[in-house]
């Protein structure tokens, strides 16, 4: 389970949903579960209070009485108004946090942590989750009375990063804090989580001892293959096997059970039949193992029985505090020289290097490893995730973040278990190291049909593209594309811009490369006259010296290299693509050697080569990265350039709504869901939701022609009138919109026409006539990715131009700015052909407000704000459609709003 399950139970209104839970990693890397208190927890909760020291009881209850402590436990168990969370590890309660209502917006909080669990961050995790759960119930403030000498508890409050005040009161300190998030709260929580994940996965990613279970004595089968791979790759730690009869397998000592292995065990690899896995897991836990890889298949991929078995296995691993990869996976490879573990049934190992790879598909993982070996791409770690019952790509990104030997990461994914968490972790990782990804299952066949423009456009591929663009993930099309892009990022510095120079000794090849570069989003600038003269002088003026450069078929190696050197030194290119073609009149090998020599003089610029005509690849340092086609080279360079641009943009904090406002706004939407039973809101209802975010439409909704005429007279003519029925999508097509009406009688006639078209009395929206560039904003919720915000050209252009960008909340300033500037309609907003620029500052603020709404109000299922008229003096919303309903998809809780 994830944190989202706990949040969604509380968003849904059930503050005592006892099955809601959150898996967390403590500071020492051990696992714990945070969950709501259950009635059956009574004995364990009494044991917790009985097991702590007298000093702990005194500090918590301001006196030495254990009777008072047990009385409090009985009170908590029987008081439905108190929100109580417990921390559990290995079946034992190690912490309790309670929030007892003082009034509608304030709760008194208290904590108790087992003595042997102190220093593990249990109290901090409890307060984080308790604050979020309380905020969902309308509680905006916490209070706590703490003995002044209880510095440990005061540090817990302080270190959590919440806005806090302290007031001395005799021997106690009265602590007050808000339950809303802040940038400090979120940054501290992220840092703690990344550090804890790294410790938790250490026995998996850096084991010193491995035991393989399920090895056949005749050497056949997956278990024997895994064991041979471990031995052949020269694992630097201890290795053993388990077999009921054999004493030795593949030259390795074998034991009857994991429990019989005399040395401490870090990692156990299970290759046994699925039904035998739980028993082996229990033995592994009893032997002290901290990690398992379940290579075995026969779990969720085979139907309900397999899913049930996988669920029980996952519950058992959490109960034992063990991290698990799989089941149904290829295994794990760690290429670090001090580890050298190949616990997979793929014996081909790529060279050691800095790339970390995780693949949800074992087959794709094999392809990636083969490509890495073929390209000479150095791999540090490969993890086959399989069914992802425990360890996920999110966990691995956190573990790889601070590892100095890992320079980049690559992922193949088919699902996002927690998309909001992935977006947060991926962005944090990509700010430090390149992150590449391929996602399967993105076909348009998964797109939804919707009644709004936003929903109709939000296909699965659109959502994934939006997530990657914001998080700085380098999206690749397939395994080969990923490997070739990773090679460039591993061997070359990031380009400072998109300017690409192409130098070849075959003119046509250079032209084709320039065309491919333009398609990849790179610029092919024309060189300055000075540089062109310099190049012409190097070859006696007989060549094409613009860009691409044609050095001539018979150019000698030294002159070809001199031309490349001149381009590299010119400052007129951010990257250089060299295409030497072997001919009967040139020394191809000599050309490559000379290119390597001059490349070494410019280590800060990326240089790639496409040697053609049978020229060999020559290793060098710094490397001259080589490809077999110009298309592969420029695609990789284009992706590297876009990633460099993303990383260069300063990252601001995400926009967060204050706790008081958040509680009030959630109450409004919940009331509307109750009133309507879920569905499209009437204009006045929609305005109640949108007004606090500055997204409500201008004008007045009326029910009679006379009221429409009166409103129009008040606004001043000309006016626009339209039918305010949220279930009608294309009003203009049916004549249900009239613009430029100049008098009250025209307004009455329009209302009569609306009534005839609908066959009933129409609800009408009257608005002053406004002018400006039309922009559309929208929101829809994806069942897998959560909320998606659309920014697009507005009006009828929304459908005709297909000019739109999707964003994944939470949003920061740079997200809104990037989205608007990527639209084809942007020049009209920025002041096209001498027109005054429009108020894009206000428009960006509206995009950010929509992002806050998406996070704040999970009951808002679908929203179109179209058009927004953007002029030099401001922005006006003309029309909205808003649908509410019970929350769907993953929760984007306050705790997930992490600035990086």
mmCIF file of C-alpha atoms in Angstrom, residues 403-653:
data_model
loop_
_atom_site.group_PDB
_atom_site.id
_atom_site.type_symbol
_atom_site.label_atom_id
_atom_site.label_comp_id
_atom_site.label_asym_id
_atom_site.label_seq_id
_atom_site.Cartn_x
_atom_site.Cartn_y
_atom_site.Cartn_z
ATOM 1 C CA UNK A 403 25.483 7.356 -5.063
ATOM 2 C CA UNK A 404 28.488 9.118 -6.658
ATOM 3 C CA UNK A 405 29.233 6.106 -8.876
ATOM 4 C CA UNK A 406 25.857 6.372 -10.599
ATOM 5 C CA UNK A 407 25.912 9.177 -13.160
ATOM 6 C CA UNK A 408 22.575 8.589 -14.922
ATOM 7 C CA UNK A 409 19.503 6.351 -14.724
ATOM 8 C CA UNK A 410 17.289 4.680 -17.332
ATOM 9 C CA UNK A 411 13.827 3.198 -16.806
ATOM 10 C CA UNK A 412 11.462 0.982 -18.777
ATOM 11 C CA UNK A 413 7.987 1.272 -17.238
ATOM 12 C CA UNK A 414 4.566 -0.111 -18.042
ATOM 13 C CA UNK A 415 2.706 1.448 -15.119
ATOM 14 C CA UNK A 416 3.034 4.131 -12.454
ATOM 15 C CA UNK A 417 2.159 2.762 -9.044
ATOM 16 C CA UNK A 418 2.254 6.296 -7.610
ATOM 17 C CA UNK A 419 2.504 8.814 -10.445
ATOM 18 C CA UNK A 420 2.595 11.885 -8.207
ATOM 19 C CA UNK A 421 5.453 10.423 -6.198
ATOM 20 C CA UNK A 422 7.260 9.452 -9.406
ATOM 21 C CA UNK A 423 6.951 13.019 -10.705
ATOM 22 C CA UNK A 424 8.384 14.367 -7.466
ATOM 23 C CA UNK A 425 11.239 11.868 -7.218
ATOM 24 C CA UNK A 426 12.065 12.056 -10.927
ATOM 25 C CA UNK A 427 12.316 15.848 -10.870
ATOM 26 C CA UNK A 428 14.596 15.781 -7.847
ATOM 27 C CA UNK A 429 16.780 13.125 -9.478
ATOM 28 C CA UNK A 430 16.882 14.832 -12.902
ATOM 29 C CA UNK A 431 18.079 18.088 -11.384
ATOM 30 C CA UNK A 432 21.259 16.234 -10.431
ATOM 31 C CA UNK A 433 21.638 13.407 -12.979
ATOM 32 C CA UNK A 434 20.078 12.557 -16.357
ATOM 33 C CA UNK A 435 17.019 10.300 -16.187
ATOM 34 C CA UNK A 436 15.854 8.498 -19.336
ATOM 35 C CA UNK A 437 12.670 6.496 -19.713
ATOM 36 C CA UNK A 438 10.579 4.444 -22.116
ATOM 37 C CA UNK A 439 6.936 3.760 -21.252
ATOM 38 C CA UNK A 440 4.973 0.901 -22.772
ATOM 39 C CA UNK A 441 1.184 0.868 -23.147
ATOM 40 C CA UNK A 442 0.772 4.462 -24.337
ATOM 41 C CA UNK A 443 -1.478 3.799 -27.330
ATOM 42 C CA UNK A 444 -4.456 6.003 -28.116
ATOM 43 C CA UNK A 445 -6.680 2.973 -27.513
ATOM 44 C CA UNK A 446 -6.613 3.905 -23.845
ATOM 45 C CA UNK A 447 -8.020 7.399 -24.423
ATOM 46 C CA UNK A 448 -11.266 8.378 -22.789
ATOM 47 C CA UNK A 449 -14.354 9.832 -24.391
ATOM 48 C CA UNK A 450 -15.383 12.959 -22.549
ATOM 49 C CA UNK A 451 -17.928 15.703 -22.681
ATOM 50 C CA UNK A 452 -15.274 18.412 -22.374
ATOM 51 C CA UNK A 453 -12.496 19.435 -24.758
ATOM 52 C CA UNK A 454 -9.953 18.682 -22.035
ATOM 53 C CA UNK A 455 -11.113 15.116 -21.389
ATOM 54 C CA UNK A 456 -11.325 14.273 -25.084
ATOM 55 C CA UNK A 457 -7.697 15.340 -25.608
ATOM 56 C CA UNK A 458 -6.172 13.699 -22.530
ATOM 57 C CA UNK A 459 -4.918 10.367 -23.912
ATOM 58 C CA UNK A 460 -2.548 8.139 -21.890
ATOM 59 C CA UNK A 461 0.394 9.252 -24.045
ATOM 60 C CA UNK A 462 -0.437 12.903 -23.405
ATOM 61 C CA UNK A 463 -0.365 12.376 -19.656
ATOM 62 C CA UNK A 464 2.966 10.562 -19.729
ATOM 63 C CA UNK A 465 4.493 13.233 -21.990
ATOM 64 C CA UNK A 466 3.300 15.950 -19.618
ATOM 65 C CA UNK A 467 4.718 14.173 -16.594
ATOM 66 C CA UNK A 468 8.089 13.638 -18.257
ATOM 67 C CA UNK A 469 8.336 17.189 -19.590
ATOM 68 C CA UNK A 470 7.810 18.704 -16.147
ATOM 69 C CA UNK A 471 9.987 16.229 -14.275
ATOM 70 C CA UNK A 472 12.908 16.584 -16.692
ATOM 71 C CA UNK A 473 12.721 12.937 -17.776
ATOM 72 C CA UNK A 474 14.314 12.308 -21.182
ATOM 73 C CA UNK A 475 11.575 10.435 -23.030
ATOM 74 C CA UNK A 476 12.781 7.819 -25.538
ATOM 75 C CA UNK A 477 10.811 5.799 -28.069
ATOM 76 C CA UNK A 478 12.260 2.315 -27.526
ATOM 77 C CA UNK A 479 15.106 0.374 -25.940
ATOM 78 C CA UNK A 480 17.592 1.148 -28.718
ATOM 79 C CA UNK A 481 16.780 4.849 -28.627
ATOM 80 C CA UNK A 482 17.248 4.839 -24.862
ATOM 81 C CA UNK A 483 20.606 3.044 -25.024
ATOM 82 C CA UNK A 484 21.991 5.336 -27.713
ATOM 83 C CA UNK A 485 20.885 8.459 -25.863
ATOM 84 C CA UNK A 486 22.352 7.123 -22.629
ATOM 85 C CA UNK A 487 25.666 6.545 -24.426
ATOM 86 C CA UNK A 488 25.865 10.217 -25.359
ATOM 87 C CA UNK A 489 24.993 11.346 -21.829
ATOM 88 C CA UNK A 490 27.558 8.960 -20.361
ATOM 89 C CA UNK A 491 30.410 10.098 -22.595
ATOM 90 C CA UNK A 492 29.760 13.737 -23.467
ATOM 91 C CA UNK A 493 29.111 16.967 -21.550
ATOM 92 C CA UNK A 494 25.674 18.522 -21.887
ATOM 93 C CA UNK A 495 25.400 21.039 -24.737
ATOM 94 C CA UNK A 496 25.019 24.681 -23.729
ATOM 95 C CA UNK A 497 22.380 25.258 -26.417
ATOM 96 C CA UNK A 498 20.808 23.852 -29.576
ATOM 97 C CA UNK A 499 23.389 25.073 -32.119
ATOM 98 C CA UNK A 500 24.827 22.108 -33.999
ATOM 99 C CA UNK A 501 27.751 22.178 -36.421
ATOM 100 C CA UNK A 502 27.998 19.388 -39.002
ATOM 101 C CA UNK A 503 31.385 18.658 -40.593
ATOM 102 C CA UNK A 504 31.808 15.955 -43.241
ATOM 103 C CA UNK A 505 33.885 15.115 -46.266
ATOM 104 C CA UNK A 506 30.750 14.122 -48.208
ATOM 105 C CA UNK A 507 28.412 17.046 -48.955
ATOM 106 C CA UNK A 508 25.189 15.078 -49.403
ATOM 107 C CA UNK A 509 25.664 13.184 -46.156
ATOM 108 C CA UNK A 510 26.135 16.470 -44.307
ATOM 109 C CA UNK A 511 22.950 17.911 -45.815
ATOM 110 C CA UNK A 512 20.921 14.874 -44.762
ATOM 111 C CA UNK A 513 22.357 15.115 -41.261
ATOM 112 C CA UNK A 514 21.380 18.797 -41.093
ATOM 113 C CA UNK A 515 17.820 17.917 -42.135
ATOM 114 C CA UNK A 516 17.622 15.239 -39.441
ATOM 115 C CA UNK A 517 18.999 17.665 -36.865
ATOM 116 C CA UNK A 518 16.308 20.219 -37.640
ATOM 117 C CA UNK A 519 13.649 17.527 -37.127
ATOM 118 C CA UNK A 520 15.243 16.741 -33.748
ATOM 119 C CA UNK A 521 14.810 20.361 -32.650
ATOM 120 C CA UNK A 522 18.420 21.425 -33.203
ATOM 121 C CA UNK A 523 19.541 24.598 -34.964
ATOM 122 C CA UNK A 524 22.005 24.574 -37.871
ATOM 123 C CA UNK A 525 23.309 28.162 -37.761
ATOM 124 C CA UNK A 526 25.134 29.708 -40.669
ATOM 125 C CA UNK A 527 28.721 30.370 -39.652
ATOM 126 C CA UNK A 528 30.063 33.915 -39.446
ATOM 127 C CA UNK A 529 32.087 35.280 -42.388
ATOM 128 C CA UNK A 530 35.208 35.134 -40.231
ATOM 129 C CA UNK A 531 34.786 31.439 -39.468
ATOM 130 C CA UNK A 532 33.935 30.639 -43.086
ATOM 131 C CA UNK A 533 37.094 32.433 -44.217
ATOM 132 C CA UNK A 534 39.123 30.519 -41.655
ATOM 133 C CA UNK A 535 37.725 27.192 -42.904
ATOM 134 C CA UNK A 536 38.286 28.123 -46.535
ATOM 135 C CA UNK A 537 41.902 28.966 -45.799
ATOM 136 C CA UNK A 538 42.500 25.548 -44.303
ATOM 137 C CA UNK A 539 41.596 23.790 -47.562
ATOM 138 C CA UNK A 540 42.568 26.461 -50.091
ATOM 139 C CA UNK A 541 38.964 27.669 -50.485
ATOM 140 C CA UNK A 542 37.735 24.648 -52.407
ATOM 141 C CA UNK A 543 35.031 23.496 -50.028
ATOM 142 C CA UNK A 544 31.619 24.424 -48.635
ATOM 143 C CA UNK A 545 32.373 26.458 -45.520
ATOM 144 C CA UNK A 546 28.935 27.339 -44.203
ATOM 145 C CA UNK A 547 27.048 24.859 -42.031
ATOM 146 C CA UNK A 548 27.039 21.932 -42.787
ATOM 147 C CA UNK A 549 30.725 22.012 -43.778
ATOM 148 C CA UNK A 550 31.833 19.996 -46.809
ATOM 149 C CA UNK A 551 35.552 19.377 -46.438
ATOM 150 C CA UNK A 552 35.826 17.595 -49.781
ATOM 151 C CA UNK A 553 36.264 13.928 -50.585
ATOM 152 C CA UNK A 554 40.068 14.125 -50.793
ATOM 153 C CA UNK A 555 40.724 16.202 -47.675
ATOM 154 C CA UNK A 556 43.852 14.993 -45.824
ATOM 155 C CA UNK A 557 43.450 13.880 -42.194
ATOM 156 C CA UNK A 558 45.307 16.853 -40.692
ATOM 157 C CA UNK A 559 43.279 19.416 -42.641
ATOM 158 C CA UNK A 560 39.968 17.710 -41.825
ATOM 159 C CA UNK A 561 40.883 17.714 -38.133
ATOM 160 C CA UNK A 562 42.017 21.356 -38.377
ATOM 161 C CA UNK A 563 38.591 22.333 -39.724
ATOM 162 C CA UNK A 564 36.864 20.528 -36.843
ATOM 163 C CA UNK A 565 39.259 22.206 -34.416
ATOM 164 C CA UNK A 566 38.386 25.638 -35.857
ATOM 165 C CA UNK A 567 34.674 24.984 -35.432
ATOM 166 C CA UNK A 568 35.164 23.764 -31.870
ATOM 167 C CA UNK A 569 37.169 26.853 -30.980
ATOM 168 C CA UNK A 570 34.830 29.341 -32.676
ATOM 169 C CA UNK A 571 32.143 29.597 -30.021
ATOM 170 C CA UNK A 572 29.551 29.354 -32.817
ATOM 171 C CA UNK A 573 28.370 25.816 -32.009
ATOM 172 C CA UNK A 574 27.149 24.079 -28.870
ATOM 173 C CA UNK A 575 27.866 20.597 -30.256
ATOM 174 C CA UNK A 576 29.665 19.178 -33.269
ATOM 175 C CA UNK A 577 28.690 16.200 -35.421
ATOM 176 C CA UNK A 578 31.582 14.851 -37.498
ATOM 177 C CA UNK A 579 30.866 12.446 -40.372
ATOM 178 C CA UNK A 580 34.111 11.089 -41.865
ATOM 179 C CA UNK A 581 33.471 8.891 -44.913
ATOM 180 C CA UNK A 582 36.150 6.460 -46.063
ATOM 181 C CA UNK A 583 37.125 6.956 -49.718
ATOM 182 C CA UNK A 584 39.839 5.602 -51.945
ATOM 183 C CA UNK A 585 41.709 8.915 -51.813
ATOM 184 C CA UNK A 586 41.692 9.492 -48.023
ATOM 185 C CA UNK A 587 43.301 7.860 -45.003
ATOM 186 C CA UNK A 588 40.221 7.029 -42.926
ATOM 187 C CA UNK A 589 42.088 5.607 -39.946
ATOM 188 C CA UNK A 590 44.399 8.577 -39.922
ATOM 189 C CA UNK A 591 41.408 10.922 -40.030
ATOM 190 C CA UNK A 592 39.860 9.305 -36.951
ATOM 191 C CA UNK A 593 43.150 9.483 -35.081
ATOM 192 C CA UNK A 594 43.489 13.194 -35.883
ATOM 193 C CA UNK A 595 39.885 13.861 -34.846
ATOM 194 C CA UNK A 596 40.525 12.199 -31.487
ATOM 195 C CA UNK A 597 43.586 14.417 -31.030
ATOM 196 C CA UNK A 598 41.774 17.715 -31.611
ATOM 197 C CA UNK A 599 38.727 16.574 -29.668
ATOM 198 C CA UNK A 600 40.922 16.266 -26.555
ATOM 199 C CA UNK A 601 41.626 20.019 -26.748
ATOM 200 C CA UNK A 602 37.920 20.870 -26.273
ATOM 201 C CA UNK A 603 36.592 18.642 -23.461
ATOM 202 C CA UNK A 604 33.703 20.984 -22.586
ATOM 203 C CA UNK A 605 31.883 20.583 -25.916
ATOM 204 C CA UNK A 606 29.972 17.439 -26.935
ATOM 205 C CA UNK A 607 31.462 15.874 -30.054
ATOM 206 C CA UNK A 608 29.923 12.870 -31.790
ATOM 207 C CA UNK A 609 31.065 11.045 -34.886
ATOM 208 C CA UNK A 610 29.401 8.871 -37.507
ATOM 209 C CA UNK A 611 32.281 7.055 -39.251
ATOM 210 C CA UNK A 612 31.047 5.587 -42.538
ATOM 211 C CA UNK A 613 32.494 3.396 -45.211
ATOM 212 C CA UNK A 614 33.824 0.743 -42.844
ATOM 213 C CA UNK A 615 35.886 3.026 -40.616
ATOM 214 C CA UNK A 616 36.614 1.444 -37.213
ATOM 215 C CA UNK A 617 35.620 2.836 -33.814
ATOM 216 C CA UNK A 618 38.736 3.864 -31.895
ATOM 217 C CA UNK A 619 38.507 4.242 -28.073
ATOM 218 C CA UNK A 620 39.696 7.588 -26.739
ATOM 219 C CA UNK A 621 39.735 9.729 -23.631
ATOM 220 C CA UNK A 622 37.914 12.088 -23.598
ATOM 221 C CA UNK A 623 35.703 9.917 -25.759
ATOM 222 C CA UNK A 624 34.591 10.645 -29.295
ATOM 223 C CA UNK A 625 31.129 9.087 -29.091
ATOM 224 C CA UNK A 626 30.331 7.203 -32.278
ATOM 225 C CA UNK A 627 27.088 6.160 -33.947
ATOM 226 C CA UNK A 628 26.345 4.172 -37.062
ATOM 227 C CA UNK A 629 23.789 6.660 -38.392
ATOM 228 C CA UNK A 630 23.378 10.428 -38.361
ATOM 229 C CA UNK A 631 19.732 10.030 -37.346
ATOM 230 C CA UNK A 632 20.718 8.257 -34.106
ATOM 231 C CA UNK A 633 23.365 10.860 -33.362
ATOM 232 C CA UNK A 634 21.136 13.904 -33.815
ATOM 233 C CA UNK A 635 18.230 12.359 -31.914
ATOM 234 C CA UNK A 636 20.520 11.815 -28.956
ATOM 235 C CA UNK A 637 21.947 15.332 -29.235
ATOM 236 C CA UNK A 638 18.471 16.835 -29.480
ATOM 237 C CA UNK A 639 17.360 15.098 -26.306
ATOM 238 C CA UNK A 640 20.528 16.124 -24.496
ATOM 239 C CA UNK A 641 20.005 19.754 -25.513
ATOM 240 C CA UNK A 642 16.397 19.823 -24.303
ATOM 241 C CA UNK A 643 17.395 18.216 -21.015
ATOM 242 C CA UNK A 644 20.153 20.813 -20.553
ATOM 243 C CA UNK A 645 17.619 23.590 -21.144
ATOM 244 C CA UNK A 646 15.239 22.089 -18.592
ATOM 245 C CA UNK A 647 17.969 21.782 -15.984
ATOM 246 C CA UNK A 648 19.100 25.367 -16.531
ATOM 247 C CA UNK A 649 15.694 26.791 -15.538
ATOM 248 C CA UNK A 650 15.604 27.738 -11.828
ATOM 249 C CA UNK A 651 13.055 25.622 -9.945
ATOM 250 C CA UNK A 652 10.674 27.569 -7.742
ATOM 251 C CA UNK A 653 8.381 26.188 -5.051
#
